mmCIF file of C-alpha atoms in Angstrom:
data_model
loop_
_atom_site.group_PDB
_atom_site.id
_atom_site.type_symbol
_atom_site.label_atom_id
_atom_site.label_comp_id
_atom_site.label_asym_id
_atom_site.label_seq_id
_atom_site.Cartn_x
_atom_site.Cartn_y
_atom_site.Cartn_z
ATOM 1 C CA PRO A 1 -3.223 11.975 13.075
ATOM 2 C CA LEU A 2 -2.763 15.477 11.545
ATOM 3 C CA TYR A 3 -2.452 14.228 7.958
ATOM 4 C CA ASP A 4 -4.891 15.909 5.571
ATOM 5 C CA GLU A 5 -5.369 14.372 2.131
ATOM 6 C CA PHE A 6 -6.147 17.853 0.733
ATOM 7 C CA ASN A 7 -2.933 19.361 2.138
ATOM 8 C CA ASN A 8 -0.582 16.426 1.718
ATOM 9 C CA GLN A 9 2.609 18.487 1.928
ATOM 10 C CA ALA A 10 2.310 18.412 5.712
ATOM 11 C CA TYR A 11 2.246 15.591 8.227
ATOM 12 C CA ASP A 12 2.699 12.989 5.488
ATOM 13 C CA PHE A 13 4.731 10.592 7.614
ATOM 14 C CA MET A 14 4.595 8.343 10.615
ATOM 15 C CA VAL A 15 7.246 6.986 12.937
ATOM 16 C CA LEU A 16 7.331 3.433 14.155
ATOM 17 C CA LYS A 17 9.267 2.662 17.305
ATOM 18 C CA LEU A 18 10.307 -0.969 17.322
ATOM 19 C CA PRO A 19 10.850 -2.846 20.565
ATOM 20 C CA GLN A 20 14.052 -4.408 19.208
ATOM 21 C CA LEU A 21 16.438 -4.267 16.251
ATOM 22 C CA ILE A 22 15.313 -6.135 13.171
ATOM 23 C CA ASP A 23 18.791 -6.955 11.833
ATOM 24 C CA THR A 24 21.910 -6.753 13.969
ATOM 25 C CA LYS A 25 24.068 -6.182 10.843
ATOM 26 C CA VAL A 26 22.481 -2.755 10.355
ATOM 27 C CA VAL A 27 22.965 0.098 12.798
ATOM 28 C CA PRO A 28 19.916 2.383 12.486
ATOM 29 C CA LEU A 29 19.878 6.075 13.219
ATOM 30 C CA GLN A 30 18.869 6.251 16.860
ATOM 31 C CA LYS A 31 19.077 9.938 17.690
ATOM 32 C CA LEU A 32 16.256 12.278 16.643
ATOM 33 C CA ASN A 33 16.606 16.052 16.631
ATOM 34 C CA THR A 34 14.383 17.898 19.102
ATOM 35 C CA ASP A 35 15.996 21.352 18.751
ATOM 36 C CA SER A 36 13.846 23.643 16.564
ATOM 37 C CA THR A 37 16.850 25.934 15.935
ATOM 38 C CA TYR A 38 18.884 23.118 14.397
ATOM 39 C CA PRO A 39 20.169 22.523 11.728
ATOM 40 C CA ILE A 40 21.586 25.879 10.676
ATOM 41 C CA ASP A 41 21.556 27.597 7.290
ATOM 42 C CA GLN A 42 23.850 25.974 4.699
ATOM 43 C CA GLN A 43 24.761 23.096 7.016
ATOM 44 C CA SER A 44 25.654 19.917 5.140
ATOM 45 C CA LEU A 45 23.197 17.069 5.616
ATOM 46 C CA THR A 46 22.996 13.561 4.182
ATOM 47 C CA VAL A 47 20.010 11.898 2.515
ATOM 48 C CA ILE A 48 19.922 8.174 1.753
ATOM 49 C CA GLY A 49 17.441 6.164 -0.275
ATOM 50 C CA HIS A 50 16.612 3.950 -3.227
ATOM 51 C CA GLY A 51 14.858 6.676 -5.206
ATOM 52 C CA LEU A 52 15.263 7.576 -8.857
ATOM 53 C CA LEU A 53 18.628 8.978 -9.930
ATOM 54 C CA ASN A 54 16.976 11.391 -12.375
ATOM 55 C CA GLU A 55 13.438 12.747 -12.379
ATOM 56 C CA ASP A 56 13.002 11.606 -15.992
ATOM 57 C CA ASP A 57 13.817 7.964 -15.157
ATOM 58 C CA GLU A 58 11.114 5.351 -15.167
ATOM 59 C CA THR A 59 10.141 3.908 -11.787
ATOM 60 C CA ASN A 60 11.736 0.592 -12.773
ATOM 61 C CA ASP A 61 15.096 2.404 -13.127
ATOM 62 C CA ARG A 62 15.597 2.579 -9.356
ATOM 63 C CA PRO A 63 19.097 1.779 -8.129
ATOM 64 C CA THR A 64 19.662 -1.608 -6.537
ATOM 65 C CA LYS A 65 22.187 -0.195 -4.055
ATOM 66 C CA LEU A 66 21.404 2.370 -1.372
ATOM 67 C CA GLN A 67 22.302 5.853 -2.594
ATOM 68 C CA GLU A 68 23.633 8.787 -0.578
ATOM 69 C CA VAL A 69 23.770 12.490 -1.358
ATOM 70 C CA THR A 70 24.986 15.532 0.539
ATOM 71 C CA VAL A 71 22.672 18.541 0.487
ATOM 72 C CA GLN A 72 22.573 21.820 2.389
ATOM 73 C CA TYR A 73 19.947 22.977 4.856
ATOM 74 C CA ILE A 74 18.128 26.009 3.453
ATOM 75 C CA GLY A 75 17.034 28.412 6.178
ATOM 76 C CA ASP A 76 14.554 30.318 3.995
ATOM 77 C CA CYS A 77 12.402 28.275 1.604
ATOM 78 C CA LYS A 78 10.443 31.187 0.125
ATOM 79 C CA PRO A 79 12.737 31.793 -2.893
ATOM 80 C CA TYR A 80 12.406 28.111 -3.823
ATOM 81 C CA ASP A 81 8.726 27.626 -3.048
ATOM 82 C CA PRO A 82 6.770 30.316 -4.931
ATOM 83 C CA ASN A 83 3.426 28.813 -3.885
ATOM 84 C CA GLU A 84 4.429 28.969 -0.199
ATOM 85 C CA ARG A 85 3.454 25.381 0.593
ATOM 86 C CA ILE A 86 6.186 24.967 3.223
ATOM 87 C CA ASN A 87 5.074 25.297 6.839
ATOM 88 C CA ASN A 88 8.352 26.295 8.517
ATOM 89 C CA ASP A 89 7.068 25.095 11.876
ATOM 90 C CA ILE A 90 7.123 21.463 10.735
ATOM 91 C CA ALA A 91 9.264 21.311 7.583
ATOM 92 C CA PHE A 92 12.433 22.647 6.015
ATOM 93 C CA CYS A 93 14.123 22.759 2.631
ATOM 94 C CA ALA A 94 17.416 21.167 1.657
ATOM 95 C CA GLY A 95 19.270 20.866 -1.627
ATOM 96 C CA THR A 96 22.207 22.162 -3.611
ATOM 97 C CA MET A 97 20.853 25.620 -4.313
ATOM 98 C CA PRO A 98 20.777 27.773 -6.325
ATOM 99 C CA ASP A 99 22.426 25.638 -9.017
ATOM 100 C CA GLY A 100 20.771 22.295 -8.307
ATOM 101 C CA GLY A 101 22.457 19.114 -9.474
ATOM 102 C CA LYS A 102 22.051 16.851 -6.415
ATOM 103 C CA ASP A 103 18.909 16.022 -4.494
ATOM 104 C CA SER A 104 16.574 13.326 -3.279
ATOM 105 C CA CYS A 105 14.031 12.136 -5.837
ATOM 106 C CA GLN A 106 10.862 10.043 -6.262
ATOM 107 C CA GLY A 107 11.167 6.930 -4.141
ATOM 108 C CA ASP A 108 13.328 8.559 -1.458
ATOM 109 C CA SER A 109 10.291 9.829 0.473
ATOM 110 C CA GLY A 110 10.254 8.653 4.050
ATOM 111 C CA GLY A 111 14.021 8.238 4.109
ATOM 112 C CA PRO A 112 16.156 10.001 6.702
ATOM 113 C CA ILE A 113 18.045 13.257 6.441
ATOM 114 C CA TYR A 114 20.782 13.493 9.044
ATOM 115 C CA ASP A 115 23.885 15.437 10.073
ATOM 116 C CA ASP A 116 27.548 14.376 10.251
ATOM 117 C CA ASN A 117 27.038 13.000 13.772
ATOM 118 C CA GLY A 118 24.162 10.696 12.779
ATOM 119 C CA LEU A 119 21.487 12.946 14.292
ATOM 120 C CA GLN A 120 18.327 12.550 12.235
ATOM 121 C CA VAL A 121 16.941 16.027 11.579
ATOM 122 C CA GLY A 122 14.074 15.084 9.288
ATOM 123 C CA LEU A 123 12.559 12.879 6.608
ATOM 124 C CA VAL A 124 12.357 13.288 2.862
ATOM 125 C CA SER A 125 8.825 14.349 1.992
ATOM 126 C CA TRP A 126 8.268 16.065 -1.357
ATOM 127 C CA GLY A 127 9.913 18.405 -3.813
ATOM 128 C CA ILE A 128 9.528 20.167 -7.114
ATOM 129 C CA GLY A 129 11.232 17.787 -9.512
ATOM 130 C CA CYS A 130 14.672 16.459 -8.608
ATOM 131 C CA ALA A 131 17.827 18.552 -8.343
ATOM 132 C CA ARG A 132 16.420 21.416 -10.391
ATOM 133 C CA PRO A 133 18.063 24.841 -10.067
ATOM 134 C CA MET A 134 16.108 27.071 -7.660
ATOM 135 C CA ARG A 135 13.656 24.233 -6.826
#
């Protein structure tokens, strides 16, 4: 309900709570983070998705198998977001900074980002390119 088409870097998601599992072969993430002080700076997190493997790929170059990448929680987004679009009350940054190299990409939006214990700490939303240094 807080989504604003003119400020689409915030509240650009929704959560559906299903009354039952869709497929018993898949174990979904079931724990959601409610602690605003977690995760901590530089903590390793995992992102999964079917997004592009390179920002220069065409949209029909998406992988056919689910991809996984480890990124680090970034406690202070300001060095990476010069236009200060990040609202730290509702969003955070993650990546392999400052060198780049691994990241989520177009098509991963909406996918989970979670810790080593399977606690979902967020969703992929948007970024500046994919795996760019300092972005």
